[in-house]
mmCIF file of C-alpha atoms in Angstrom:
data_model
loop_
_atom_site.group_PDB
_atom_site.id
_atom_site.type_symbol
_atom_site.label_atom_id
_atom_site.label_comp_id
_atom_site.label_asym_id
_atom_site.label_seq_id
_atom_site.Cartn_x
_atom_site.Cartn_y
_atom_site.Cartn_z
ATOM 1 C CA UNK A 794 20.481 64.539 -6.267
ATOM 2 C CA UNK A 795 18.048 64.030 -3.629
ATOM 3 C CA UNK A 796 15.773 61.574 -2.941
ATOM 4 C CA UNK A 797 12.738 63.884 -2.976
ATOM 5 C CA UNK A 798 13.942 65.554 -6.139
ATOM 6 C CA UNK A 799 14.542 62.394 -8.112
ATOM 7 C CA UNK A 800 11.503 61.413 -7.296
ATOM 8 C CA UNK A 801 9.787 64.178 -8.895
ATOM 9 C CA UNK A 802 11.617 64.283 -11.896
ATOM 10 C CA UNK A 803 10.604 60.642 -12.246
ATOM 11 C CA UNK A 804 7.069 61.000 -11.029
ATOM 12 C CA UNK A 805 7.419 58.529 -8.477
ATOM 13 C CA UNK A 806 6.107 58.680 -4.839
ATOM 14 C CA UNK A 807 8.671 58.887 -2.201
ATOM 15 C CA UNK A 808 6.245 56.056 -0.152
ATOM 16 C CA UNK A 809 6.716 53.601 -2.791
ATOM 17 C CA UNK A 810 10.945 54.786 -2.947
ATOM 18 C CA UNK A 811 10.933 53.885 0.122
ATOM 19 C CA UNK A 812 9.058 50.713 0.888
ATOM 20 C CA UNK A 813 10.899 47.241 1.696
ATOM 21 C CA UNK A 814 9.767 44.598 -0.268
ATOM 22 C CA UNK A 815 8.467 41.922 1.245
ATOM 23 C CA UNK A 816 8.140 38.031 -0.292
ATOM 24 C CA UNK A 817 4.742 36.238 0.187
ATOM 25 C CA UNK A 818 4.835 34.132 3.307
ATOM 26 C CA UNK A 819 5.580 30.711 2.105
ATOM 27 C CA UNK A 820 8.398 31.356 -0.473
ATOM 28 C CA UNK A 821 10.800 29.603 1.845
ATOM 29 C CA UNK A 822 8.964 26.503 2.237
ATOM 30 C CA UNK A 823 8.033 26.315 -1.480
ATOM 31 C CA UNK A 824 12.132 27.083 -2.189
ATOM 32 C CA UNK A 825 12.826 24.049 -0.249
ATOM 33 C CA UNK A 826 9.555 21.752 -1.653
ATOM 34 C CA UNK A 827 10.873 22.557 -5.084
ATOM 35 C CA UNK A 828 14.521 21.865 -4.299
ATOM 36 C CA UNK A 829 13.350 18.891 -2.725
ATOM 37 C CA UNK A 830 11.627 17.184 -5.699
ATOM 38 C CA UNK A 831 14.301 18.801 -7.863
ATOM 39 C CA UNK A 832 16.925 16.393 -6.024
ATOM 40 C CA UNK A 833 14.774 13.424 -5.674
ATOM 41 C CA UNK A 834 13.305 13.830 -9.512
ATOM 42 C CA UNK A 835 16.563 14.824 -11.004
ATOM 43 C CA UNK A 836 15.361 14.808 -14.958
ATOM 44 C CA UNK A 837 11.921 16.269 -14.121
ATOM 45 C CA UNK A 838 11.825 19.985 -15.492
ATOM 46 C CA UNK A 839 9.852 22.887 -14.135
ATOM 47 C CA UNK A 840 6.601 22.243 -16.033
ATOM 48 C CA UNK A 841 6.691 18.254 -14.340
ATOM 49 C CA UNK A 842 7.803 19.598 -11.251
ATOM 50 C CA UNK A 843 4.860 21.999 -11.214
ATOM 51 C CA UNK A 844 2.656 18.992 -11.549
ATOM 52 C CA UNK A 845 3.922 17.183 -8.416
ATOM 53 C CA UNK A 846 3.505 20.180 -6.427
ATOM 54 C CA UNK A 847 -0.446 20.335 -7.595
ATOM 55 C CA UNK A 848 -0.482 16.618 -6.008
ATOM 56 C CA UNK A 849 0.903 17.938 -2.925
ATOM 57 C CA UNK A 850 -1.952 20.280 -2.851
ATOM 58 C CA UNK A 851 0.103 23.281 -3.816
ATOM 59 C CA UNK A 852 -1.205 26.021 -5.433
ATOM 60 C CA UNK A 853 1.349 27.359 -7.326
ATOM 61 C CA UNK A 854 1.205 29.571 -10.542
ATOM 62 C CA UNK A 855 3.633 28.010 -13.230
ATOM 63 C CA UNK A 856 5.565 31.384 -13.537
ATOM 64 C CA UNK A 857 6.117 31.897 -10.404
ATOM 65 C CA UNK A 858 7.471 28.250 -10.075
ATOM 66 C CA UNK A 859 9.331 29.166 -12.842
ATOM 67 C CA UNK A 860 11.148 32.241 -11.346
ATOM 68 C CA UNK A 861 12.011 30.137 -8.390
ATOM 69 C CA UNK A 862 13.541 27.581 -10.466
ATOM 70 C CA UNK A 863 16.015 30.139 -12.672
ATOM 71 C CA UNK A 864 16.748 31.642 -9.246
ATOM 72 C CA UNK A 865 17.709 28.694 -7.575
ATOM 73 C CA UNK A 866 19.727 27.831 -10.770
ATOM 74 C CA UNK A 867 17.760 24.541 -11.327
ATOM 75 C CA UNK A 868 18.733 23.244 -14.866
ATOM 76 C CA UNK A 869 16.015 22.054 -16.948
ATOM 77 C CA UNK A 870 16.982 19.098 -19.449
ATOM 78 C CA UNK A 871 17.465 19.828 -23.474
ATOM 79 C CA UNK A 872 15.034 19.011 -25.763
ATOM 80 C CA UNK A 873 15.942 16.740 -27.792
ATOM 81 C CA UNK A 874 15.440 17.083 -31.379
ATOM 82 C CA UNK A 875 12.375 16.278 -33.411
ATOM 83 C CA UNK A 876 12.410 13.523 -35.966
ATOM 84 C CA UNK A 877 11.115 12.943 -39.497
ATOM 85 C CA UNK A 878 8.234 11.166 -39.846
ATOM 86 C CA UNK A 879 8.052 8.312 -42.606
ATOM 87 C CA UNK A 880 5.533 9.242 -45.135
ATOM 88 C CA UNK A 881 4.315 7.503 -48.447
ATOM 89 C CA UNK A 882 4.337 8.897 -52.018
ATOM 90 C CA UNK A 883 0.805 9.717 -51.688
ATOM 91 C CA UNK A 884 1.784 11.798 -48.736
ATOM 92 C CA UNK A 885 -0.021 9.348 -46.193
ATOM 93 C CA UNK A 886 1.831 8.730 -42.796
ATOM 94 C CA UNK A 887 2.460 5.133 -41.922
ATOM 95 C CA UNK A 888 2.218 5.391 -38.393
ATOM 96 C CA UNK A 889 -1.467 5.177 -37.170
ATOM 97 C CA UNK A 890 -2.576 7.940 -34.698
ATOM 98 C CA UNK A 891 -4.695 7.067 -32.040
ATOM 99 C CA UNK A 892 -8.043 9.558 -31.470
ATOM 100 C CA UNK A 893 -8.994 8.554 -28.632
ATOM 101 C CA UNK A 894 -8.283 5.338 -25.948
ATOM 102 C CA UNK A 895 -8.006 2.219 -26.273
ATOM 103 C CA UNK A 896 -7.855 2.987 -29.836
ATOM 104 C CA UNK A 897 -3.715 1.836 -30.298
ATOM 105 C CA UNK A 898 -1.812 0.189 -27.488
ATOM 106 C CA UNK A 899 2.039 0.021 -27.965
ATOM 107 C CA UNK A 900 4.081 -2.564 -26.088
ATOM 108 C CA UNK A 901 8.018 -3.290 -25.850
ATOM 109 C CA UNK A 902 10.460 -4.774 -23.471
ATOM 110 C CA UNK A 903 13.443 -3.034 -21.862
ATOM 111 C CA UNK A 904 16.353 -4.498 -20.724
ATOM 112 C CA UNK A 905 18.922 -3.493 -18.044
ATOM 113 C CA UNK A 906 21.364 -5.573 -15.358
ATOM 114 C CA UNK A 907 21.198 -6.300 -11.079
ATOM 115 C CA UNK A 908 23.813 -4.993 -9.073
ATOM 116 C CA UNK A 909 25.057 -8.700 -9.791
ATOM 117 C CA UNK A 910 25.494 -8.317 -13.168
ATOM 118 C CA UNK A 911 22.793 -10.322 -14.433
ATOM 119 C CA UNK A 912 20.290 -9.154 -16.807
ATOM 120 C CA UNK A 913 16.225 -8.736 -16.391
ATOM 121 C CA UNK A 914 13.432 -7.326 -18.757
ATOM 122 C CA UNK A 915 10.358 -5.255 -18.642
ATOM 123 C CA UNK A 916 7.459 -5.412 -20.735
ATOM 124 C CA UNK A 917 6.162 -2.173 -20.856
ATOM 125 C CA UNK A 918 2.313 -1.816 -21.877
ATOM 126 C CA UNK A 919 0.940 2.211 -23.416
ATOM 127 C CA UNK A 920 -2.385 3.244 -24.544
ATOM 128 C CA UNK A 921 -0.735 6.109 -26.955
ATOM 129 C CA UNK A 922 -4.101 8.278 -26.636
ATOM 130 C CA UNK A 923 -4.068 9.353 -22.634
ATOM 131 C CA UNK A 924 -0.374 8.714 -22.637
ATOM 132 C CA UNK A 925 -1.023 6.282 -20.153
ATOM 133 C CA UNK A 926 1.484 3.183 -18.512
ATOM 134 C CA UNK A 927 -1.210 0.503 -18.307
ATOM 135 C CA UNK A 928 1.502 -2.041 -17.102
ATOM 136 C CA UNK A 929 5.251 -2.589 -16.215
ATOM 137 C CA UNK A 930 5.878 -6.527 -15.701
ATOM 138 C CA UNK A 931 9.398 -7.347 -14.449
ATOM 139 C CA UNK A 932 10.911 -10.942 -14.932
ATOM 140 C CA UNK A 933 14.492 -12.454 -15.501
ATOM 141 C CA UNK A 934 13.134 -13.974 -19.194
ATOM 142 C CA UNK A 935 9.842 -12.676 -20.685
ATOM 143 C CA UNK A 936 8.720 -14.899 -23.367
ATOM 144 C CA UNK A 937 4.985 -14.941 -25.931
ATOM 145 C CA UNK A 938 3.525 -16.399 -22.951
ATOM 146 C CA UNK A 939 4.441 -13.466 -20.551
ATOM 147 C CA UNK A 940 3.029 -11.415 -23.745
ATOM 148 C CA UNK A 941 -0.397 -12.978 -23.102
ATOM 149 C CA UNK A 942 -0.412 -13.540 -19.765
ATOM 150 C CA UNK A 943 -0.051 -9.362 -19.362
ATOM 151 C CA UNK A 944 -1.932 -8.563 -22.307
ATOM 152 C CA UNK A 945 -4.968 -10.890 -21.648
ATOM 153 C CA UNK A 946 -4.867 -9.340 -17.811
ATOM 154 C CA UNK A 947 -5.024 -5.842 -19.171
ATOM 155 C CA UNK A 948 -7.902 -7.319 -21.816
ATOM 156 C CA UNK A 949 -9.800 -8.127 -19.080
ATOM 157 C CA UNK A 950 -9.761 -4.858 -16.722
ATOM 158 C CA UNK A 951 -9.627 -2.245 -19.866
ATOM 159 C CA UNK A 952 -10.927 -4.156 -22.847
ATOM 160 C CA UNK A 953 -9.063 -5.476 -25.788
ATOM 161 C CA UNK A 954 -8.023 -2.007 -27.916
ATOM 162 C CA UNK A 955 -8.362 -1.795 -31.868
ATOM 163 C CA UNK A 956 -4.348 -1.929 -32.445
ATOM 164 C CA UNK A 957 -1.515 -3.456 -30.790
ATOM 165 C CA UNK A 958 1.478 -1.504 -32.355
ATOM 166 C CA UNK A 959 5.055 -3.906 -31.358
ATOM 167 C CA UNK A 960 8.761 -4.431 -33.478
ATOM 168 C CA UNK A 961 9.185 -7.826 -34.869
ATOM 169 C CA UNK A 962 10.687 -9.315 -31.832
ATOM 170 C CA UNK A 963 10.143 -13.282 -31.592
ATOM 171 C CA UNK A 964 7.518 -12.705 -28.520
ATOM 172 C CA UNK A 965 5.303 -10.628 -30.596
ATOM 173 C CA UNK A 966 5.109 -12.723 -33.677
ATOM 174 C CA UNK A 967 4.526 -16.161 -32.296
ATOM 175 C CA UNK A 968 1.794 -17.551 -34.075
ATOM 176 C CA UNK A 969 -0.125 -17.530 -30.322
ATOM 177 C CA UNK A 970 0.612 -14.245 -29.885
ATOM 178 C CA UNK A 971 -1.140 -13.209 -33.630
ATOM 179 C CA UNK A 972 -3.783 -15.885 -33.257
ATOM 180 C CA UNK A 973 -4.711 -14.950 -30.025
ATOM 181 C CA UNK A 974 -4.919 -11.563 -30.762
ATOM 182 C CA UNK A 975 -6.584 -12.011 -34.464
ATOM 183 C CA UNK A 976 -9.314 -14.073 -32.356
ATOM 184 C CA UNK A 977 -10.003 -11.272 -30.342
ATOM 185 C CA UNK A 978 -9.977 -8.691 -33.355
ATOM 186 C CA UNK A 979 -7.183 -6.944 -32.300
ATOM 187 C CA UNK A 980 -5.452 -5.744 -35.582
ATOM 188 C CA UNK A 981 -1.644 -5.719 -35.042
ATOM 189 C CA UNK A 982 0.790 -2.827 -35.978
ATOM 190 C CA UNK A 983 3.987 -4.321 -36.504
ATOM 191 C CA UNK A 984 6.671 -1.424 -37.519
ATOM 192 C CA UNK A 985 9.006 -1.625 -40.146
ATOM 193 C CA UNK A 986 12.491 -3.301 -38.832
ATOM 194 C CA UNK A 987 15.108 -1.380 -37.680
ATOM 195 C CA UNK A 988 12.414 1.849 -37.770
ATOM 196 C CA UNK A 989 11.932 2.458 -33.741
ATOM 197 C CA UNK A 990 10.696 6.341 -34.033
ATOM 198 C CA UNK A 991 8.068 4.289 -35.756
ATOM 199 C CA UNK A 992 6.795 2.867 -31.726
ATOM 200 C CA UNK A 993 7.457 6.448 -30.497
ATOM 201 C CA UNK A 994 5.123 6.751 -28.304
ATOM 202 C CA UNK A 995 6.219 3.628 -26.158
ATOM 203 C CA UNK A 996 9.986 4.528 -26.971
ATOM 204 C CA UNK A 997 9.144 7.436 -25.387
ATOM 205 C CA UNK A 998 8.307 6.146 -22.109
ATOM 206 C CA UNK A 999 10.985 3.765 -22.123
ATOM 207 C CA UNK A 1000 13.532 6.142 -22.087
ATOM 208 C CA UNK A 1001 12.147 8.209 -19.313
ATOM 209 C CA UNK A 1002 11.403 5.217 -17.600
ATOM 210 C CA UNK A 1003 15.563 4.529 -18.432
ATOM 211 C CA UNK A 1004 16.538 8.101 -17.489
ATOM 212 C CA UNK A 1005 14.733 8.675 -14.370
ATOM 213 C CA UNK A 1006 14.860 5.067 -13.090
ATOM 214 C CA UNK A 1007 16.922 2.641 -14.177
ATOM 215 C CA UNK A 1008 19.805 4.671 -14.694
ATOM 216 C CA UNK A 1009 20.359 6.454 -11.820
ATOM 217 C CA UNK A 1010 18.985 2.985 -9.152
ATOM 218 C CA UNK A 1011 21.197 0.071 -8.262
ATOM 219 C CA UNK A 1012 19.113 -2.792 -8.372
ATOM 220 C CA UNK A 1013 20.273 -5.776 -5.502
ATOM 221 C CA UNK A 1014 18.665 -9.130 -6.386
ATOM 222 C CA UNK A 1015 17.331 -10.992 -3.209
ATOM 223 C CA UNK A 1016 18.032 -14.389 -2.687
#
């Protein structure tokens, strides 16, 4: 059949048979921006991805950036799957939720090793309403001192919260720790043991912070 035929029968004009399409001017450079974060932020899918490119002062709709990403066969992580919560016979939940910030802080350490094999900590601070890290403090040994020493620093810039929601861990429930706190009328959240989900916002962040940094970074000590 020809063209001018088969365009009839399907009501299409021959001008638009025949046009080339053309891609908008900065696909290329985009392609490569995107790749670019894609390598450097391996674990980051499309949606975080999008967001860097805003603070690079992209405008980018997010399905277009998502049709580059399919076609460029960039894998976005699994979800993983959502947990029970722990509720009470009268159908309460036990873990608080905040409503709005500096309402519940969470805090925890994480732990991982130098390239020399020796081990260091993190005590990582989160107000659980904006989502936000309000401190990351790295030391060989963190002790109920360190607690207060980053706590009291963060008390002074942000204001002491409502709740501090920790585990049991020895640095959290030194009497200074509670006393300090309890002085300050800061009510303390401690979950139940061996119940993590229950600090899930900070777990959270902690495994992000485990999967996109720690992980995949060798970390030399300097003398």
């Amino acid at each position: 059949m020809f063209e001018r035929r088969a365009c009839l029968v399907l009501g299409q004009r021959r001008s638009t048979q025949r046009k080339i399409p053309e891609g908008r001017a900065d696909e290329d450079v985009l392609t490569r921006t995107i790749i670019s974060l894609a390598s450097r932020f391996g674990r980051y899918c499309y949606r975080r991805t999008h967001s860097l490119l805003g603070q690079q002062g992209w405008e980018v709709g997010l399905n277009r950036m998502k049709r580059i990403w399919r076609r460029e066969g960039l894998r976005v992580p699994s979800k993983l799957p959502k947990r029970g919560r722990l509720w009470l016979n009268d159908g309460s939940c036990i873990r608080l939720r905040p409503t709005h910030g500096n309402y519940v802080w969470s805090y925890d350490f994480v732990q991982d090793r130098t390239h020399d094999g020796r081990t260091f900590r993190m005590l990582t601070v989160i107000d659980e309403y904006s989502w936000t890290c309000l401190a990351i403090h790295v030391k060989r040994k963190l002790n109920s001192q360190d607690v207060l020493h980053v706590l009291g620093k963060l008390f002074v810039r942000h204001g002491p919260p409502e709740h501090g929601r920790s585990d049991n861990g020895p640095e959290f429930v030194a009497l200074a720790v509670r006393t300090w706190l309890d002085r300050l009328q800061v009510r303390t959240l401690f979950i139940t043991p061996g119940s993590p989900w229950e600090n899930g916002y900070n777990e959270s962040f902690n495994g992000k912070l485990r999967d996109e940094c720690l992980n995949p970074e060798i970390f030399i000590h300097a003398a």
